[in-house]
Tab-separated table of C-alpha atoms in Angstrom:
chain	number	residue	atom	x	y	z
I	9	MET	CA	118.437	-18.607	-13.325
I	10	GLU	CA	121.638	-20.355	-12.474
I	11	GLN	CA	121.525	-24.031	-13.364
I	12	ILE	CA	122.085	-26.523	-10.576
I	13	GLU	CA	124.948	-28.859	-11.490
I	14	LYS	CA	123.935	-31.625	-9.088
I	15	PRO	CA	120.160	-31.611	-8.649
I	16	LEU	CA	118.649	-33.035	-5.473
I	17	ILE	CA	117.286	-36.501	-6.091
I	18	LEU	CA	114.310	-37.598	-4.023
I	19	SER	CA	113.880	-41.304	-3.461
I	20	SER	CA	112.291	-43.690	-1.007
I	21	SER	CA	114.236	-45.442	1.738
I	22	PRO	CA	116.569	-47.143	2.385
I	23	HIS	CA	119.130	-44.390	1.904
I	24	PHE	CA	121.992	-46.334	3.466
I	25	HIS	CA	123.078	-49.588	1.895
I	26	SER	CA	125.191	-52.392	3.299
I	27	ARG	CA	127.115	-55.234	1.741
I	28	TYR	CA	125.157	-57.533	4.047
I	29	THR	CA	122.001	-59.098	2.673
I	30	THR	CA	119.484	-61.228	4.518
I	31	GLU	CA	120.781	-64.299	2.720
I	32	LYS	CA	124.422	-63.608	3.574
I	33	SER	CA	123.650	-62.809	7.200
I	34	MET	CA	121.603	-65.987	7.569
I	35	ARG	CA	124.438	-68.044	6.083
I	36	GLU	CA	126.851	-66.642	8.643
I	37	VAL	CA	124.418	-67.323	11.480
I	38	ALA	CA	124.012	-70.896	10.212
I	39	CYS	CA	127.789	-71.306	10.233
I	40	ALA	CA	127.865	-70.055	13.824
I	41	ILE	CA	125.268	-72.670	14.803
I	42	LEU	CA	127.203	-75.530	13.187
I	43	PRO	CA	129.668	-76.090	16.091
I	44	ALA	CA	126.790	-76.708	18.524
I	45	ALA	CA	125.016	-78.941	15.997
I	46	ALA	CA	128.196	-80.892	15.239
I	47	ALA	CA	128.897	-81.301	18.959
I	48	GLY	CA	125.366	-82.613	19.472
I	49	ILE	CA	125.792	-85.194	16.713
I	50	TRP	CA	129.162	-86.250	18.129
I	51	ILE	CA	127.820	-86.518	21.684
I	52	PHE	CA	124.504	-88.271	20.963
I	53	GLY	CA	125.252	-90.108	17.743
I	54	LEU	CA	123.750	-90.278	14.271
I	55	ARG	CA	120.181	-90.125	15.566
I	56	ALA	CA	120.728	-86.488	16.512
I	57	PHE	CA	121.624	-85.758	12.885
I	58	PHE	CA	118.303	-87.135	11.663
I	59	VAL	CA	116.384	-85.126	14.278
I	60	ILE	CA	118.102	-81.986	12.976
I	61	LEU	CA	117.421	-83.004	9.364
I	62	LEU	CA	113.702	-83.644	10.005
I	63	SER	CA	113.248	-80.402	11.925
I	64	VAL	CA	114.870	-78.381	9.136
I	65	THR	CA	112.854	-80.276	6.507
I	66	GLY	CA	109.614	-79.512	8.336
I	67	ALA	CA	110.521	-75.826	8.526
I	68	LEU	CA	111.506	-75.528	4.857
I	69	THR	CA	108.518	-77.511	3.606
I	70	SER	CA	105.989	-75.496	5.592
I	71	GLU	CA	107.669	-72.231	4.562
I	72	PHE	CA	107.326	-73.155	0.887
I	73	LEU	CA	103.718	-74.327	1.203
I	74	CYS	CA	102.679	-71.253	3.201
I	75	ASN	CA	104.233	-68.988	0.577
I	76	ARG	CA	102.254	-70.762	-2.125
I	77	ILE	CA	98.959	-70.897	-0.245
I	78	MET	CA	99.191	-67.264	0.906
I	79	ARG	CA	100.420	-66.142	-2.536
I	80	ARG	CA	103.630	-64.657	-1.230
I	81	LYS	CA	107.067	-64.696	-2.737
I	82	VAL	CA	108.815	-68.008	-2.049
I	83	SER	CA	111.278	-67.174	0.719
I	84	ILE	CA	112.997	-70.445	1.560
I	85	MET	CA	116.201	-69.200	-0.072
I	86	ASP	CA	116.626	-66.320	2.389
I	87	GLY	CA	117.764	-68.797	5.034
I	88	SER	CA	115.386	-67.750	7.817
I	89	ALA	CA	113.418	-71.021	7.786
I	90	LEU	CA	116.685	-72.969	7.819
I	91	ILE	CA	117.842	-71.102	10.924
I	92	THR	CA	114.485	-71.667	12.630
I	93	GLY	CA	114.634	-75.407	11.945
I	94	LEU	CA	118.227	-75.624	13.150
I	95	ILE	CA	117.633	-73.759	16.405
I	96	LEU	CA	114.482	-75.756	17.128
I	97	ALA	CA	116.343	-79.029	16.559
I	98	LEU	CA	119.053	-78.017	19.016
I	99	CYS	CA	116.305	-77.566	21.647
I	100	LEU	CA	115.001	-81.118	21.186
I	101	PRO	CA	116.114	-84.313	22.965
I	102	PRO	CA	117.883	-86.730	20.598
I	103	SER	CA	115.446	-89.538	21.493
I	104	ILE	CA	112.399	-87.667	20.200
I	105	PRO	CA	110.461	-89.443	17.418
I	106	PHE	CA	111.359	-88.170	13.968
I	107	TRP	CA	107.779	-87.258	13.084
I	108	ILE	CA	107.563	-84.986	16.132
I	109	ALA	CA	110.770	-83.232	15.076
I	110	PHE	CA	109.234	-82.664	11.628
I	111	LEU	CA	105.990	-81.431	13.194
I	112	GLY	CA	107.954	-79.031	15.393
I	113	GLY	CA	109.450	-77.422	12.300
I	114	VAL	CA	105.953	-77.013	10.879
I	115	PHE	CA	104.654	-75.475	14.121
I	116	ALA	CA	107.572	-73.057	14.274
I	117	ILE	CA	107.061	-71.708	10.757
I	118	VAL	CA	103.281	-71.783	10.403
I	119	ILE	CA	102.246	-70.641	13.890
I	120	GLY	CA	105.372	-68.792	14.943
I	121	LYS	CA	106.090	-66.914	11.720
I	122	GLN	CA	103.773	-67.132	8.715
I	123	VAL	CA	100.502	-66.314	10.509
I	124	PHE	CA	102.091	-62.997	11.518
I	125	GLY	CA	103.029	-62.132	7.940
I	126	GLY	CA	106.369	-63.813	7.350
I	127	ILE	CA	109.950	-62.810	8.028
I	128	GLY	CA	110.319	-59.672	10.117
I	129	GLN	CA	106.655	-59.632	11.196
I	130	ASN	CA	106.620	-62.267	13.948
I	131	ILE	CA	106.395	-61.099	17.553
I	132	PHE	CA	107.687	-64.344	19.084
I	133	ASN	CA	110.812	-66.347	18.377
I	134	PRO	CA	109.485	-69.003	15.935
I	135	ALA	CA	111.805	-71.786	17.117
I	136	LEU	CA	110.708	-71.296	20.723
I	137	ILE	CA	107.049	-71.237	19.702
I	138	GLY	CA	107.660	-74.610	18.063
I	139	ARG	CA	109.361	-75.952	21.174
I	140	ALA	CA	106.653	-74.631	23.512
I	141	LEU	CA	103.915	-76.257	21.424
I	142	LEU	CA	105.781	-79.564	21.320
I	143	LEU	CA	106.352	-79.451	25.078
I	144	ALA	CA	102.638	-78.832	25.664
I	145	SER	CA	101.572	-81.525	23.189
I	146	PHE	CA	104.160	-84.249	23.833
I	147	PRO	CA	105.605	-83.674	27.332
I	148	VAL	CA	106.783	-87.275	27.778
I	149	PHE	CA	108.789	-87.325	24.547
I	150	MET	CA	110.143	-83.819	25.191
I	151	THR	CA	111.508	-84.788	28.617
I	152	ASN	CA	112.919	-88.212	27.743
I	153	TRP	CA	116.667	-87.620	28.015
I	154	THR	CA	119.411	-89.685	26.422
I	155	PRO	CA	122.838	-90.061	28.059
I	156	ALA	CA	125.859	-88.899	26.118
I	157	ARG	CA	127.716	-91.494	24.079
I	158	GLY	CA	130.124	-93.478	26.233
I	159	MET	CA	128.254	-92.856	29.509
I	160	ALA	CA	126.757	-95.696	31.509
I	161	ILE	CA	122.964	-95.733	31.288
I	162	ASP	CA	121.385	-95.377	34.718
I	163	ALA	CA	119.027	-93.068	36.581
I	164	VAL	CA	121.770	-90.507	37.118
I	165	THR	CA	123.068	-90.213	33.579
I	166	THR	CA	119.566	-89.929	32.091
I	167	ALA	CA	118.725	-87.057	34.453
I	168	THR	CA	119.889	-83.636	33.303
I	169	PRO	CA	122.052	-81.478	35.598
I	170	MET	CA	119.160	-79.016	35.842
I	171	ALA	CA	116.893	-81.744	37.198
I	172	LEU	CA	119.563	-82.851	39.666
I	173	MET	CA	120.027	-79.308	40.957
I	174	LYS	CA	116.270	-78.772	41.193
I	175	THR	CA	115.987	-81.841	43.453
I	176	GLU	CA	119.207	-80.880	45.297
I	177	LEU	CA	121.014	-84.081	44.292
I	178	PHE	CA	124.319	-82.208	44.053
I	179	ALA	CA	126.411	-85.280	44.842
I	180	GLN	CA	125.235	-86.842	41.582
I	181	LEU	CA	126.157	-83.871	39.402
I	182	PRO	CA	128.804	-84.585	36.751
I	183	PRO	CA	132.176	-82.815	37.010
I	184	LEU	CA	132.142	-79.241	35.772
I	185	GLY	CA	134.666	-80.013	33.034
I	186	GLN	CA	132.401	-82.757	31.738
I	187	MET	CA	129.514	-80.289	31.573
I	188	VAL	CA	131.593	-77.726	29.685
I	189	LEU	CA	132.519	-80.299	27.047
I	190	GLY	CA	128.981	-81.666	26.842
I	191	GLN	CA	129.272	-85.202	28.177
I	192	ILE	CA	125.867	-84.994	29.865
I	193	GLY	CA	122.240	-85.698	29.107
I	194	GLY	CA	120.102	-82.969	27.595
I	195	CYS	CA	118.920	-81.502	24.321
I	196	ILE	CA	120.995	-81.898	21.182
I	197	GLY	CA	122.573	-78.463	21.053
I	198	GLU	CA	122.573	-77.297	24.660
I	199	THR	CA	125.152	-79.576	26.275
I	200	SER	CA	128.514	-78.401	24.881
I	201	VAL	CA	129.277	-74.990	26.364
I	202	VAL	CA	132.515	-74.775	24.357
I	203	ALA	CA	130.736	-75.220	21.019
I	204	ILE	CA	127.983	-72.738	21.894
I	205	VAL	CA	130.394	-70.049	23.082
I	206	LEU	CA	132.504	-70.550	19.951
I	207	GLY	CA	129.453	-69.873	17.791
I	208	GLY	CA	128.481	-66.938	19.994
I	209	ILE	CA	131.909	-65.369	19.541
I	210	VAL	CA	131.491	-65.648	15.768
I	211	LEU	CA	128.159	-63.813	15.978
I	212	LEU	CA	129.691	-61.101	18.164
I	213	VAL	CA	132.744	-60.636	15.939
I	214	ARG	CA	130.594	-60.468	12.812
I	215	LYS	CA	128.276	-58.020	14.668
I	216	HIS	CA	125.168	-60.097	14.095
I	217	ILE	CA	124.263	-59.771	17.769
I	218	ASP	CA	124.750	-57.114	20.445
I	219	TRP	CA	126.894	-58.157	23.421
I	220	ARG	CA	124.496	-56.441	25.831
I	221	ILE	CA	121.820	-59.118	25.618
I	222	PRO	CA	123.869	-62.307	26.222
I	223	ILE	CA	126.268	-60.741	28.726
I	224	LEU	CA	123.567	-59.110	30.848
I	225	TYR	CA	121.398	-62.215	30.573
I	226	LEU	CA	124.165	-64.537	31.759
I	227	GLY	CA	125.442	-62.033	34.315
I	228	THR	CA	122.009	-61.575	35.890
I	229	VAL	CA	121.463	-65.327	36.203
I	230	PHE	CA	124.946	-65.708	37.716
I	231	VAL	CA	124.323	-63.012	40.348
I	232	LEU	CA	120.888	-64.386	41.244
I	233	ALA	CA	122.256	-67.931	41.441
I	234	ALA	CA	125.125	-66.787	43.676
I	235	ALA	CA	122.689	-65.006	46.014
I	236	TYR	CA	120.254	-67.923	46.054
I	237	GLY	CA	123.059	-70.429	46.590
I	238	ALA	CA	124.476	-68.401	49.462
I	239	VAL	CA	121.105	-68.293	51.211
I	240	LYS	CA	120.575	-72.027	50.724
I	241	GLY	CA	124.148	-72.897	51.710
I	242	TYR	CA	125.077	-74.433	48.355
I	243	SER	CA	128.583	-74.803	46.947
I	244	LEU	CA	130.373	-71.741	45.569
I	245	LEU	CA	130.304	-73.484	42.188
I	246	TYR	CA	126.496	-73.437	42.134
I	247	PRO	CA	126.196	-70.279	39.952
I	248	VAL	CA	128.764	-71.699	37.507
I	249	TYR	CA	126.738	-74.895	37.233
I	250	GLN	CA	123.634	-72.785	36.578
I	251	LEU	CA	125.365	-71.110	33.647
I	252	CYS	CA	126.597	-74.365	32.121
I	253	ALA	CA	123.454	-76.438	32.667
I	254	GLY	CA	120.332	-76.496	30.565
I	255	GLY	CA	119.746	-74.262	27.576
I	256	LEU	CA	120.949	-70.997	29.101
I	257	MET	CA	124.047	-70.580	26.922
I	258	LEU	CA	122.200	-71.588	23.766
I	259	GLY	CA	119.308	-69.279	24.593
I	260	ALA	CA	121.532	-66.322	25.485
I	261	PHE	CA	123.513	-66.362	22.229
I	262	PHE	CA	121.142	-67.806	19.635
I	263	MET	CA	117.552	-67.188	20.759
I	264	ALA	CA	117.387	-64.121	22.974
I	265	THR	CA	119.348	-62.172	20.343
I	266	ASP	CA	116.851	-62.810	17.538
I	267	TRP	CA	116.842	-59.687	15.354
I	268	VAL	CA	113.073	-59.436	14.998
I	269	THR	CA	111.914	-60.157	18.540
I	270	SER	CA	114.586	-58.315	20.579
I	271	PRO	CA	114.755	-54.537	21.204
I	272	VAL	CA	116.492	-52.251	18.708
I	273	THR	CA	117.761	-49.631	21.164
I	274	LYS	CA	120.916	-50.109	23.233
I	275	LYS	CA	119.175	-49.222	26.480
I	276	GLY	CA	116.332	-51.503	25.505
I	277	ARG	CA	118.699	-54.413	24.994
I	278	MET	CA	120.132	-53.856	28.443
I	279	VAL	CA	116.647	-53.884	29.975
I	280	TYR	CA	115.812	-56.934	27.882
I	281	GLY	CA	118.875	-58.868	29.069
I	282	LEU	CA	118.223	-58.005	32.698
I	283	GLY	CA	114.572	-59.011	32.358
I	284	LEU	CA	115.525	-62.337	30.798
I	285	GLY	CA	117.924	-63.093	33.631
I	286	LEU	CA	115.372	-62.146	36.268
I	287	LEU	CA	112.609	-64.294	34.766
I	288	THR	CA	114.936	-67.251	34.267
I	289	GLY	CA	116.099	-67.014	37.867
I	290	LEU	CA	112.542	-66.834	39.190
I	291	ILE	CA	111.471	-69.878	37.163
I	292	ARG	CA	114.557	-71.929	37.994
I	293	PHE	CA	114.738	-71.173	41.715
I	294	PHE	CA	111.085	-70.759	42.673
I	295	GLY	CA	109.029	-72.251	39.840
I	296	GLY	CA	107.946	-75.808	39.206
I	297	LEU	CA	110.146	-76.161	36.130
I	298	SER	CA	113.844	-76.949	36.351
I	299	GLU	CA	114.498	-74.913	33.190
I	300	GLY	CA	113.182	-71.471	32.271
I	301	ILE	CA	114.791	-70.328	29.046
I	302	CYS	CA	111.949	-70.924	26.592
I	303	TYR	CA	109.236	-69.175	28.583
I	304	SER	CA	111.519	-66.358	29.755
I	305	ILE	CA	112.379	-65.396	26.184
I	306	LEU	CA	108.792	-65.694	24.960
I	307	LEU	CA	107.559	-63.493	27.823
I	308	MET	CA	110.211	-60.864	27.111
I	309	ASN	CA	109.296	-61.001	23.400
I	310	ILE	CA	105.878	-59.692	24.427
I	311	LEU	CA	107.502	-56.731	26.179
I	312	THR	CA	109.907	-55.841	23.355
I	313	PRO	CA	107.661	-53.172	21.709
I	314	LEU	CA	107.054	-51.568	25.106
I	315	ILE	CA	110.775	-51.597	25.924
I	316	ASP	CA	111.604	-49.973	22.589
I	317	ARG	CA	108.956	-47.316	23.137
I	318	TYR	CA	110.321	-46.179	26.497
I	319	THR	CA	114.030	-46.452	25.674
I	320	ARG	CA	114.085	-44.691	22.302
I	321	GLY	CA	115.937	-41.401	21.964
I	322	ARG	CA	114.282	-38.019	21.510
I	323	ILE	CA	113.464	-37.008	17.950
I	324	TYR	CA	115.433	-33.973	16.795
I	325	GLY	CA	113.356	-30.792	17.154
I	326	VAL	CA	110.768	-32.321	19.461
I	327	ARG	CA	110.405	-30.838	22.937
I	328	ASN	CA	110.879	-33.073	25.935
I	329	LYS	CA	108.878	-32.823	29.148
I	330	GLY	CA	110.988	-29.941	30.399
I	331	GLY	CA	110.280	-27.919	27.286
I	332	GLU	CA	113.810	-28.210	25.916
I	333	LYS	CA	114.335	-29.018	22.243
I	334	ALA	CA	116.564	-31.887	21.177
């Protein structure tokens, strides 16, 4: 029998390897978040830095303790808990008590991640689970807004643009340029559109996120806002204000695109982005809340497995409904 020079080697997956590791990818995502975090510290002062620090500390501490208690490999070095703490902190008002920021990090990791089995097993975005629980537990602290540094403190500056638009106080809205730069009240990381988009571009260039989700998300909200504004007789700038106000930009680039809780198929990501925009529009225009990012993303997280199921391609060799093989 002729000897085979290169025998076939059978091995378990993965069969394709990449130079990217979880740790390296998380480091790059953290770097992309830094502009928004730095802008928040610059806009709201040193207190915002300590809120970020306490949120990250809560996430890392609970990650370590859960690993020990559940007898899992210690995973704080993979960077996932750091990212969760950072994103959660950017969704918090700078005036929030430090202990609540720490508790939010604990909620995000323990309830949003570890109870599901750890990294890659969670069905909801952990940072948004932490924010939702804090909002339900401490609504007064979570809606106590601080004006940007250098702004006069009055009823207008402490109200967010989203709240002003919800109550139709358009005359009191800050100039659009001021909103783009972040000189408004709000959460730590959601005010500076420039910083958020800069980080989003980094994620897109480094291919950590798919453009379909943020673009379709933002585009859907813009179209719905333009239609709603036209019916209500609002200014032509109303849809632009909707894009720049609240946590929409931050959610579109850094939360909706979460690797674990967003669809894996291209068609699925398109459906996901459209669904996010539709839910956000419904909550903002017809719901009781002025915002809608957190709950929109969490609701679409529930639908992600279903979206993947119905948007996946045909398996090679399997007949479709018409009887034709792939």
